[in-house]
mmCIF file of C-alpha atoms and ligand atoms in Angstrom:
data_model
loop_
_atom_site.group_PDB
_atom_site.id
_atom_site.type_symbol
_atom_site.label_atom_id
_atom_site.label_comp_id
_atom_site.label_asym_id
_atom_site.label_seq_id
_atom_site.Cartn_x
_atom_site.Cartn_y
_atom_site.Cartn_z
ATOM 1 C CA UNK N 1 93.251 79.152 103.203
ATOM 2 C CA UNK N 2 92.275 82.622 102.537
ATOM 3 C CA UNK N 3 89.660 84.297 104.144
ATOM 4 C CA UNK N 4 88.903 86.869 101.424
ATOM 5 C CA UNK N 5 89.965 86.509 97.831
ATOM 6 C CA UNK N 6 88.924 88.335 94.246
ATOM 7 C CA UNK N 7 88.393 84.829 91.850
ATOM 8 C CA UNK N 8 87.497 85.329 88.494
ATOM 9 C CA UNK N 9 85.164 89.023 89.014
ATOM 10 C CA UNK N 10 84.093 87.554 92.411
ATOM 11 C CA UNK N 11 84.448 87.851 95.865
ATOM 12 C CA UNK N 12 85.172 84.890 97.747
ATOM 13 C CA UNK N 13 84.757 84.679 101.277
ATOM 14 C CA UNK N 14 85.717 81.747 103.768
ATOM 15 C CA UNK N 15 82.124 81.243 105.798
ATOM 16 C CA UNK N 16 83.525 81.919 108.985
ATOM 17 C CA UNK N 17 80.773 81.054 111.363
ATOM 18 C CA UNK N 18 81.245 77.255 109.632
ATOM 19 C CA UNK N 19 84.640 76.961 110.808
ATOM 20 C CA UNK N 20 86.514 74.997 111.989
ATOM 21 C CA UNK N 21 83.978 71.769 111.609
ATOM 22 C CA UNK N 22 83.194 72.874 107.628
ATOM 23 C CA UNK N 23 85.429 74.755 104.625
ATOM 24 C CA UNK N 24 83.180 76.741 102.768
ATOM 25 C CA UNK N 25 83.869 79.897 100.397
ATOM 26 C CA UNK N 26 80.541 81.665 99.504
ATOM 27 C CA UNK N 27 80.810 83.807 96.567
ATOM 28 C CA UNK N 28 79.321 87.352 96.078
ATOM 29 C CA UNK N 29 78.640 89.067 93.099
ATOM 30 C CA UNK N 30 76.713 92.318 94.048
ATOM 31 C CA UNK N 31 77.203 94.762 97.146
ATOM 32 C CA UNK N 32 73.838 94.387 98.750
ATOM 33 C CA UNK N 33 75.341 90.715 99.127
ATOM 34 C CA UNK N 34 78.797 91.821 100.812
ATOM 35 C CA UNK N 35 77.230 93.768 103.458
ATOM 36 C CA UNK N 36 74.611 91.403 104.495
ATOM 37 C CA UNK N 37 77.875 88.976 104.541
ATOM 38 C CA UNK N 38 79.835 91.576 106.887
ATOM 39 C CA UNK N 39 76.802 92.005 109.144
ATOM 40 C CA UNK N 40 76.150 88.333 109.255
ATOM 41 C CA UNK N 41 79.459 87.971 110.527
ATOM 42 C CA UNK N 42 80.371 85.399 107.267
ATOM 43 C CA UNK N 43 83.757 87.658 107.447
ATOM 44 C CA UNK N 44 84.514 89.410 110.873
ATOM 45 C CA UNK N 45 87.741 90.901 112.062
ATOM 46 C CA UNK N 46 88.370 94.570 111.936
ATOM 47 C CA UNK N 47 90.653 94.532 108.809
ATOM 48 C CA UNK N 48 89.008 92.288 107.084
ATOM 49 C CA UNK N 49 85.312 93.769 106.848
ATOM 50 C CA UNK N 50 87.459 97.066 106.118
ATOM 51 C CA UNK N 51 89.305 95.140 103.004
ATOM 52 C CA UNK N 52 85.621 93.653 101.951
ATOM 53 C CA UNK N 53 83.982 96.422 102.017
ATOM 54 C CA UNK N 54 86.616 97.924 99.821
ATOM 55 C CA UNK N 55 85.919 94.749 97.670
ATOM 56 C CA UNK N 56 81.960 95.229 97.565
ATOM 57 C CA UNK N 57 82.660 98.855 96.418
ATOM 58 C CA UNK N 58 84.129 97.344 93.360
ATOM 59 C CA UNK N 59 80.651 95.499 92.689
ATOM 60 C CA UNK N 60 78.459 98.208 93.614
ATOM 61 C CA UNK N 61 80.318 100.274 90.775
ATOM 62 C CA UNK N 62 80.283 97.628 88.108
ATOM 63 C CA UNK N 63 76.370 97.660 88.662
ATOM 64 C CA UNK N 64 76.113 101.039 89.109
ATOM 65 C CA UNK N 65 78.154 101.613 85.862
ATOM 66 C CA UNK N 66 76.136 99.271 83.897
ATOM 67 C CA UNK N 67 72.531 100.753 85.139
ATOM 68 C CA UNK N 68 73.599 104.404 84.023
ATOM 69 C CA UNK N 69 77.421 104.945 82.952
ATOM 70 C CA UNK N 70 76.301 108.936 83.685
ATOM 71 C CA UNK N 71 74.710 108.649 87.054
ATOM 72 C CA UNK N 72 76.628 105.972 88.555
ATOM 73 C CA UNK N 73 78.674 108.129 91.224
ATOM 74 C CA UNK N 74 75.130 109.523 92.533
ATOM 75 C CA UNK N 75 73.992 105.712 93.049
ATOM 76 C CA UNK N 76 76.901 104.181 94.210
ATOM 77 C CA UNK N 77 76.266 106.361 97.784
ATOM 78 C CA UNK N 78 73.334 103.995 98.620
ATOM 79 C CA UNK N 79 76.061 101.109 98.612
ATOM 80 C CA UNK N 80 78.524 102.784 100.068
ATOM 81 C CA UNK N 81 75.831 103.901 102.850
ATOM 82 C CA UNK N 82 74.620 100.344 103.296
ATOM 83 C CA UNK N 83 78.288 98.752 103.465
ATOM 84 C CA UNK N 84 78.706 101.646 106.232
ATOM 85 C CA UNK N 85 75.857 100.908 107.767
ATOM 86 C CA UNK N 86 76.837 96.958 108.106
ATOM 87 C CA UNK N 87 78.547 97.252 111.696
ATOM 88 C CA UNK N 88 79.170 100.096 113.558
ATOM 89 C CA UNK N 89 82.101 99.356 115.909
ATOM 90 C CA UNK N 90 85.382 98.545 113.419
ATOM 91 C CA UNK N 91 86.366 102.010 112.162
ATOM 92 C CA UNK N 92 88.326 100.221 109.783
ATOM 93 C CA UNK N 93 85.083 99.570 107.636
ATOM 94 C CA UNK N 94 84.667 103.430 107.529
ATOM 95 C CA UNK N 95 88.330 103.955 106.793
ATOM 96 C CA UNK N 96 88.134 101.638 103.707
ATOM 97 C CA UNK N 97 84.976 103.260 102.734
ATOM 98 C CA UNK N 98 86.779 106.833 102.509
ATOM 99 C CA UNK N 99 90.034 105.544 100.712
ATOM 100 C CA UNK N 100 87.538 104.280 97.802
ATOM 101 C CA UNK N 101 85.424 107.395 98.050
ATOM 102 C CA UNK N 102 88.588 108.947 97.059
ATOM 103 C CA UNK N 103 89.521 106.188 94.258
ATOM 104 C CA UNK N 104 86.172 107.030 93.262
ATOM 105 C CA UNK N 105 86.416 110.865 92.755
ATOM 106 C CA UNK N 106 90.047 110.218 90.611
ATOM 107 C CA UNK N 107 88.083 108.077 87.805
ATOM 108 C CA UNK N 108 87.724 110.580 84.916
ATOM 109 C CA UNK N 109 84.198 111.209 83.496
ATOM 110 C CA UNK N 110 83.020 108.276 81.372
ATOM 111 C CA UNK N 111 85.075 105.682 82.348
ATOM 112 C CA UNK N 112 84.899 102.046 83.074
ATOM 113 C CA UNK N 113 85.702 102.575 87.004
ATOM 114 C CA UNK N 114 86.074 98.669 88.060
ATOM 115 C CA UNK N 115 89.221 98.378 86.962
ATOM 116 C CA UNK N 116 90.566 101.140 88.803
ATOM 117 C CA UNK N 117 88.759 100.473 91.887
ATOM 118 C CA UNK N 118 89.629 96.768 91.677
ATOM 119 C CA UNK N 119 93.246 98.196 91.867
ATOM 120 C CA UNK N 120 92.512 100.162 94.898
ATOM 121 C CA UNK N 121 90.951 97.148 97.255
ATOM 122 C CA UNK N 122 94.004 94.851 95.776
ATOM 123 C CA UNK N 123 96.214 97.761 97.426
ATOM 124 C CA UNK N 124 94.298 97.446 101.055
ATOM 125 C CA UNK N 125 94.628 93.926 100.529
ATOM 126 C CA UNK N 126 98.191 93.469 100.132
ATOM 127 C CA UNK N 127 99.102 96.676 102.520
ATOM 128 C CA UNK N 128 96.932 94.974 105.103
ATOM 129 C CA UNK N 129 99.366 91.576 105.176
ATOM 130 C CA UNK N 130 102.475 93.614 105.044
ATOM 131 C CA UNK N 131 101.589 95.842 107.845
ATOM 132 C CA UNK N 132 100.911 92.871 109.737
ATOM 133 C CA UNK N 133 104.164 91.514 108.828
ATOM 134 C CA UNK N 134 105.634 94.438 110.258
ATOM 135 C CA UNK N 135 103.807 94.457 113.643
ATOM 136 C CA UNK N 136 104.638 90.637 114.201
ATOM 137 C CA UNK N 137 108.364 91.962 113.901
ATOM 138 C CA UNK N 138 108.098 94.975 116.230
ATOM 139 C CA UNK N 139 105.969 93.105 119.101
ATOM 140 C CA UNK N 140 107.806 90.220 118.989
ATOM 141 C CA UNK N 141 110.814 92.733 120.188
ATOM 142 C CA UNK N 142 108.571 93.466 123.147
ATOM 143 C CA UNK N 143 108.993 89.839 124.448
ATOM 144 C CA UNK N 144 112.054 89.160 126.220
ATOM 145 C CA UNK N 145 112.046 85.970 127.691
ATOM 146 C CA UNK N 146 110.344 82.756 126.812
ATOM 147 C CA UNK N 147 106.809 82.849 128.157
ATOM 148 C CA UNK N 148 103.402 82.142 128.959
ATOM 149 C CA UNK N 149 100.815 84.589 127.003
ATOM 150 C CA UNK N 150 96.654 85.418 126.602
ATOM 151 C CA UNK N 151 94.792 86.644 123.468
ATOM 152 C CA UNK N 152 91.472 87.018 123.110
ATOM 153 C CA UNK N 153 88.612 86.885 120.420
ATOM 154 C CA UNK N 154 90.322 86.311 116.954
ATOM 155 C CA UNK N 155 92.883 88.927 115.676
ATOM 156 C CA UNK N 156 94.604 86.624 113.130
ATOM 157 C CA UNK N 157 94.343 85.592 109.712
ATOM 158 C CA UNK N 158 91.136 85.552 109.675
ATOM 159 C CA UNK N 159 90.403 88.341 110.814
ATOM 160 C CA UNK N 160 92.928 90.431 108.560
ATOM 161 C CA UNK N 161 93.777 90.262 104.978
ATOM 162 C CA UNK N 162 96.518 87.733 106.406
ATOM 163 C CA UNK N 163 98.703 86.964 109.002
ATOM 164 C CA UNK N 164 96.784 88.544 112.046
ATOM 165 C CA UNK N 165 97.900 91.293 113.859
ATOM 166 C CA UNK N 166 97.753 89.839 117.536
ATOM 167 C CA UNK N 167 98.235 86.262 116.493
ATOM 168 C CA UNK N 168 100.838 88.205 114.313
ATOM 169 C CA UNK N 169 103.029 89.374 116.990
ATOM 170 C CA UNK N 170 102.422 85.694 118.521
ATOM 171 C CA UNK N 171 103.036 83.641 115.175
ATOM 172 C CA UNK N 172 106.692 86.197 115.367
ATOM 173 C CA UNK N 173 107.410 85.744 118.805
ATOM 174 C CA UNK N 174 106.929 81.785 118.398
ATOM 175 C CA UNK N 175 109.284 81.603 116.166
ATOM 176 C CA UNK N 176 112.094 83.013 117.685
ATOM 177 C CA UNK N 177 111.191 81.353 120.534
ATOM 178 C CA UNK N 178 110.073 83.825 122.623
ATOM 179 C CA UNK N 179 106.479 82.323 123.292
ATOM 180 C CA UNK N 180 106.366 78.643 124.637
ATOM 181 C CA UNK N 181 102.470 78.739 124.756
ATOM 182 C CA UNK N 182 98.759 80.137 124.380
ATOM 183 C CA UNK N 183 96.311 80.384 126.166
ATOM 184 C CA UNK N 184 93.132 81.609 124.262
ATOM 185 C CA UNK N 185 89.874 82.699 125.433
ATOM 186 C CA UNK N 186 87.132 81.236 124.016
ATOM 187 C CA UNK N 187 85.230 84.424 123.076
ATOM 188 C CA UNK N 188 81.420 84.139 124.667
ATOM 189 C CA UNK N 189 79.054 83.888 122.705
ATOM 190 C CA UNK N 190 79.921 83.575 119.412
ATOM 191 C CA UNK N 191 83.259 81.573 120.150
ATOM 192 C CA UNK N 192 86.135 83.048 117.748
ATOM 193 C CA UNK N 193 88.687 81.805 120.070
ATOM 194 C CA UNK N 194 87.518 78.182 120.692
ATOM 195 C CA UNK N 195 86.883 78.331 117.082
ATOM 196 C CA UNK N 196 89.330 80.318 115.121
ATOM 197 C CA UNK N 197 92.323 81.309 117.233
ATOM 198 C CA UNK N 198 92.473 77.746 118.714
ATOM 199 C CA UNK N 199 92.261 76.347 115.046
ATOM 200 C CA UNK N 200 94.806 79.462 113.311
ATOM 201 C CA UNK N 201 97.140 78.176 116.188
ATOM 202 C CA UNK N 202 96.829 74.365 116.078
ATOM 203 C CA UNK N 203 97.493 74.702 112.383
ATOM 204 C CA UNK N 204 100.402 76.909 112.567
ATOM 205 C CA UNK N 205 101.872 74.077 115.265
ATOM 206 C CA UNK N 206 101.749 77.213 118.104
ATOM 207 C CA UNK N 207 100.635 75.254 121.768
ATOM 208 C CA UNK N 208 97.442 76.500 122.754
ATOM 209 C CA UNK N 209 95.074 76.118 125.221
ATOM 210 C CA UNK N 210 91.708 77.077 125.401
ATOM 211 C CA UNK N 211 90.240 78.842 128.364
ATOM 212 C CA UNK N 212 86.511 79.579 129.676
ATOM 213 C CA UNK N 213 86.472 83.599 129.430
ATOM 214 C CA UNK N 214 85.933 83.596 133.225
ATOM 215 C CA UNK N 215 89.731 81.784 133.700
ATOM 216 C CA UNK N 216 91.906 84.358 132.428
ATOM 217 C CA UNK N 217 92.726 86.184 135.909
ATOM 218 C CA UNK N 218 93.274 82.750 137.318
ATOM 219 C CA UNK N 219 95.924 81.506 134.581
ATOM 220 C CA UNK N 220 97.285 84.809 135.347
ATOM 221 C CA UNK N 221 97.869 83.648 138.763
ATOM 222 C CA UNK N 222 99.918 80.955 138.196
ATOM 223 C CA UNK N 223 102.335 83.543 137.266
ATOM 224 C CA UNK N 224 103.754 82.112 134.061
ATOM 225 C CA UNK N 225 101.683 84.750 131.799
ATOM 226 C CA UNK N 226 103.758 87.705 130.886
ATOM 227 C CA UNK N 227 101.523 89.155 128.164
ATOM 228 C CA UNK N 228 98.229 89.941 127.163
ATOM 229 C CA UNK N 229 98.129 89.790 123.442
ATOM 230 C CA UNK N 230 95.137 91.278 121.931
ATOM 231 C CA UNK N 231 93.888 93.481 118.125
ATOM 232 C CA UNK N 232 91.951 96.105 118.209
ATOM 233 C CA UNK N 233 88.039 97.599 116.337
ATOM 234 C CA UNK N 234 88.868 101.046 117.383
ATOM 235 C CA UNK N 235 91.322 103.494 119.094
ATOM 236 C CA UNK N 236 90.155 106.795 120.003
ATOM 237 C CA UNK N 237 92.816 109.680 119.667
ATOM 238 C CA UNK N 238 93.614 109.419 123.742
ATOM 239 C CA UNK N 239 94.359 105.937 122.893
ATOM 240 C CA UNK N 240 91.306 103.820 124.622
ATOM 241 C CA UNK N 241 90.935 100.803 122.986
ATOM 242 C CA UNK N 242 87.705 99.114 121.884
ATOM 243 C CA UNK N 243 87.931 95.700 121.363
ATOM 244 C CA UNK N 244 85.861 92.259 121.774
ATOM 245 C CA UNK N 245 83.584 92.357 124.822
ATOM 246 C CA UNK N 246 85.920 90.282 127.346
ATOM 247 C CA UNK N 247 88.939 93.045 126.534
ATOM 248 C CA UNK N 248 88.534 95.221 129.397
ATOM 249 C CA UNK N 249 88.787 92.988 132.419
ATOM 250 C CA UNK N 250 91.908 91.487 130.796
ATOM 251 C CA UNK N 251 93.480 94.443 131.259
ATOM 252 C CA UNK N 252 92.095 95.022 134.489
ATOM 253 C CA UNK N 253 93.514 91.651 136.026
ATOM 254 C CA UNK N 254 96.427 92.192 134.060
ATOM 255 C CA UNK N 255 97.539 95.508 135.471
ATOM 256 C CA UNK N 256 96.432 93.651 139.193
ATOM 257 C CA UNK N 257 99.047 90.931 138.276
ATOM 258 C CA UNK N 258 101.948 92.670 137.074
ATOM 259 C CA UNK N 259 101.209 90.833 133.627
ATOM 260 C CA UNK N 260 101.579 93.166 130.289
ATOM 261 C CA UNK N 261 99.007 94.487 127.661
ATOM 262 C CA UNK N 262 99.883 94.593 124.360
ATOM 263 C CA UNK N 263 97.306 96.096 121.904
ATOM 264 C CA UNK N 264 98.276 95.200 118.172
ATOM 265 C CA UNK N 265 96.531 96.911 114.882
ATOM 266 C CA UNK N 266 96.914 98.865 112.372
ATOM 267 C CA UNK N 267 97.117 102.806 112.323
ATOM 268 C CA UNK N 268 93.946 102.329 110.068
ATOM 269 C CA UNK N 269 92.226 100.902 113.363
ATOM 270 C CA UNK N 270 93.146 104.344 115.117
ATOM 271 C CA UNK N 271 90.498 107.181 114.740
ATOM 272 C CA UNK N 272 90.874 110.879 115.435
ATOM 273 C CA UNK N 273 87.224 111.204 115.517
ATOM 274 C CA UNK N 274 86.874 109.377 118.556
ATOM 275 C CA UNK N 275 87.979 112.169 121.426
ATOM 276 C CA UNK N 276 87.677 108.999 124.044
ATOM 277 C CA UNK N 277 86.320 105.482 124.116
ATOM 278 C CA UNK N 278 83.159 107.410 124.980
ATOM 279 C CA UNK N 279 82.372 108.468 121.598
ATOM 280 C CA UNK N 280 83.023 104.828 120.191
ATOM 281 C CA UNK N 281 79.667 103.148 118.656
ATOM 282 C CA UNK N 282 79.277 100.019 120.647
ATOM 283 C CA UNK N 283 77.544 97.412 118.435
ATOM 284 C CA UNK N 284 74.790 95.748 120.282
ATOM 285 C CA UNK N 285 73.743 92.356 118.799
ATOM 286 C CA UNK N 286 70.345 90.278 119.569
ATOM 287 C CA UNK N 287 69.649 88.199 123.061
ATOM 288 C CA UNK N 288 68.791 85.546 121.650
ATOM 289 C CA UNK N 289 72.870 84.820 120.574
ATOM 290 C CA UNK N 290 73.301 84.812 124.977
ATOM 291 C CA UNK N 291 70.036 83.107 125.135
ATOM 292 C CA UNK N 292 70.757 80.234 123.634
ATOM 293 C CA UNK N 293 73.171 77.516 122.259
ATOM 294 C CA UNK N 294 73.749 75.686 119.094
ATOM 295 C CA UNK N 295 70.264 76.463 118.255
ATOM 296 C CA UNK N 296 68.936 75.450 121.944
ATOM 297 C CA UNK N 297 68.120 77.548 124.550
ATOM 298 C CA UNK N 298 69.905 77.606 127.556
ATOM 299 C CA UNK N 299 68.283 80.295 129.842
ATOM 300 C CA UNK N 300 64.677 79.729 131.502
ATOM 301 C CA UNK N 301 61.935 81.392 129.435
ATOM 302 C CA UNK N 302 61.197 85.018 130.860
ATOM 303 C CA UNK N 303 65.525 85.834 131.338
ATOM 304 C CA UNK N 304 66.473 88.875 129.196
ATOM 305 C CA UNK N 305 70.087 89.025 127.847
ATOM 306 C CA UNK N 306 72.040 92.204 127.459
ATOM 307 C CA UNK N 307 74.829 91.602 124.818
ATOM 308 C CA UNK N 308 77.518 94.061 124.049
ATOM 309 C CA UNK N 309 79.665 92.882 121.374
ATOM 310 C CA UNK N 310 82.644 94.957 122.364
ATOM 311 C CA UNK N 311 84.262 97.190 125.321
ATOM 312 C CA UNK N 312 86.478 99.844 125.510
ATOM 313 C CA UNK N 313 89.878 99.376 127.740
ATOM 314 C CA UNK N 314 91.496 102.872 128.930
ATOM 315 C CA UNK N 315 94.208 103.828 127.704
ATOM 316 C CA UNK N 316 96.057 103.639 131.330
ATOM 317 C CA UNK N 317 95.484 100.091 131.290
ATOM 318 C CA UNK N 318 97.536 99.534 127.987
ATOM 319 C CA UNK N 319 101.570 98.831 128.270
ATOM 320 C CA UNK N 320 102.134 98.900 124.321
ATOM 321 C CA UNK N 321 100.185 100.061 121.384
ATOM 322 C CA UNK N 322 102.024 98.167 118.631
ATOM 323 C CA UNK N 323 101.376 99.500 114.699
ATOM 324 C CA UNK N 324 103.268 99.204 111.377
ATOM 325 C CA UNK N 325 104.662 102.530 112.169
ATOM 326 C CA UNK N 326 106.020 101.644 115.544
ATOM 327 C CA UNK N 327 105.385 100.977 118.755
ATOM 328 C CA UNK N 328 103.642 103.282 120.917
ATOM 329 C CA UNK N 329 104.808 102.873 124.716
ATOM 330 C CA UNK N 330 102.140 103.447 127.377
ATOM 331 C CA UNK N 331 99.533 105.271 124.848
ATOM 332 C CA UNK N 332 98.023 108.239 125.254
ATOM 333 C CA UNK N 333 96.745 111.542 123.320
ATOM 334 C CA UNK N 334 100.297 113.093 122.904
ATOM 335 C CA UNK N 335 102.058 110.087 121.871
ATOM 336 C CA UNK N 336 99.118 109.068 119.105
ATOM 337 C CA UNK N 337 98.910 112.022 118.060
ATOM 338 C CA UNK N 338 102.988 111.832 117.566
ATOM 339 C CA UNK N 339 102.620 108.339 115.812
ATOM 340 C CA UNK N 340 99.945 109.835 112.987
ATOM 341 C CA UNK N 341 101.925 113.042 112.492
ATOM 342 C CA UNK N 342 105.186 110.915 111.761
ATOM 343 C CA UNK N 343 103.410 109.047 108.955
HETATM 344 O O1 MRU R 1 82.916 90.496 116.324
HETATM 345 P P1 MRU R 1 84.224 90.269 115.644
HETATM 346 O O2 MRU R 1 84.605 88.830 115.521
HETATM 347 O O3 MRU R 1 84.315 91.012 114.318
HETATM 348 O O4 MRU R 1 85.293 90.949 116.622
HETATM 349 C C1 MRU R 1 86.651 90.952 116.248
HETATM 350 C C2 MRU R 1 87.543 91.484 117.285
HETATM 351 O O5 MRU R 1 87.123 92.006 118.298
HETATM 352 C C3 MRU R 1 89.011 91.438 117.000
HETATM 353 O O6 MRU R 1 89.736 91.276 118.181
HETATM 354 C C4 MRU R 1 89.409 92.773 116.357
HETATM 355 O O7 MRU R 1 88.617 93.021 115.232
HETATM 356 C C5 MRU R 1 90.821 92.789 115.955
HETATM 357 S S1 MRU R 1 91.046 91.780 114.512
HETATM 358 C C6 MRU R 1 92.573 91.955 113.912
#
């Protein structure tokens, strides 16, 4: 099942805060649409709301075009703004926004431009899937023996234009036997590993089990976990990693028990921007998703909630920084910087 898909001048997106109880592929047809759907968290995933966004580009020009084939390259920066605007933490989303920014200033004057934008988000698309391909293979390499590992949050193919980069490596490393079992953490509060890694696994036949957030040092403890698995929203150019909230003290009781951490993602995930994780927008989302439950409330009336989406694990805590380029041992400024030159 594809969680993104261009159907008959249409984007199609799998409803991913239905899943895994319900199926269902919501259709958008303007831009104002697609980033209400990206901020809604319909789509989620780094590479994916990058590849959208790239996709709602394509309908923000086609309405553009048709209000004023002269002006529409003045008023397609409100969409692009607003698709920027959507959520702040995945630099991918930005990094898809410049690549059609520049598809956008190579469409001669007076031209139909959907078709040749359409051509550019197909390109993300596919690149996306076959750079995934190409991480599975290189982190799978990093696993030597049959083992035991953790991921976190949802870096598969839902959250990519296919494949999944962390469930990537882990979908690789299955099959050549080199991972005997999951354990995924369910992903407080809005539950993308109890309700898509857990499902992305059970239906690629992968063993998983899920585990309460708060269990992940203890599995660790048993000492059968060699790896922490995990994608990536952002990597500043000294190679801290932001990632789902949850991230961080994986790494921490990783590095405690002598267990590895593998970061997986795309170069387009890396940003040279970013000086440190302290310059990485942390996207704060409402208390009331802490606060309550399946639509009940679970904290006494009067409790506040503070709810950081995402955290930022330091570069020293991270054993392998694996991208379609190649892996990057122990990251840091010198050795990104080495990786982005090479391409
Ligand atoms: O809030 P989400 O579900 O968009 O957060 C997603 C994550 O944190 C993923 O781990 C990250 O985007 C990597 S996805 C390949």
């Amino acid at each position: 099942m594809d969680a993104i898909a261009w159907h008959d001048g249409a984007l199609a997106l799998l409803d991913q805060r239905l899943l895994p109880g319900e199926s269902v592929t919501r259709r958008y047809t303007d831009c104002a649409g697609v980033a209400d759907a990206i901020r809604d968290m319909v789509v989620r995933g780094a590479p994916a709301i990058g590849v959208t966004a790239a996709y709602g580009v394509v309908l923000a020009a086609r309405q553009r075009y048709a209000e004023s084939p002269a002006a529409w390259r003045e008023r397609i920066e409100a969409d692009l703004d607003r698709l920027t605007a959507s959520r702040p933490t995945a630099v991918n989303l930005g990094w898809a926004l410049d690549r059609m920014r520049g598809a956008i200033g190579a469409i001669p004057a007076n031209i139909d431009p959907e078709p040749a934008l359409l051509d550019a988000a197909r390109t993300m698309h596919a690149e996306d899937v076959a750079a995934n391909r190409r991480m599975g293979e290189l982190g799978a390499a990093l696993i030597e023996s049959r083992c035991e590992v953790i991921t976190h949050c949802n870096a598969g193919a839902l959250a990519t234009a296919g494949y999944g980069t962390a469930l990537g490596v882990i979908r690789a490393a299955h099959a050549a036997g080199r991972i005997a079992h999951v354990f995924a953490g369910e992903t407080r509060p809005w539950l993308q590993g109890a309700r898509l890694t857990a499902w992305e696994l059970v239906e690629a036949g992968i063993p998983v089990s899920l585990i309460a957030d708060g269990a992940a040092a203890w599995a660790m403890r048993q000492g059968r976990v060699r790896w922490v698995i995990v994608g990536a929203d952002r990597i500043a150019a000294n190679g801290d990693v932001a990632n789902k909230i949850g991230t961080c003290s994986l790494a921490v009781s990783a590095r405690h028990h002598g267990v590895r951490f593998m970061v997986v993602a795309p170069t387009s995930t890396i940003d040279p921007g970013c000086a440190s994780g302290a310059d990485i927008p942390i996207e704060m989302r409402g208390e009331d998703e802490l606060l309550s439950h399946a639509g009940a409330r679970v904290a006494p009336a009067g409790a506040g909630a503070w709810n950081p989406v995402f955290d930022v694990t330091p570069a020293a805590l991270i054993d392998a920084l694996v991208t379609e380029r190649g892996v990057v041992q122990a990251p840091d400024r010198e050795r990104i910087a080495a990786l982005l030159a090479d391409g």
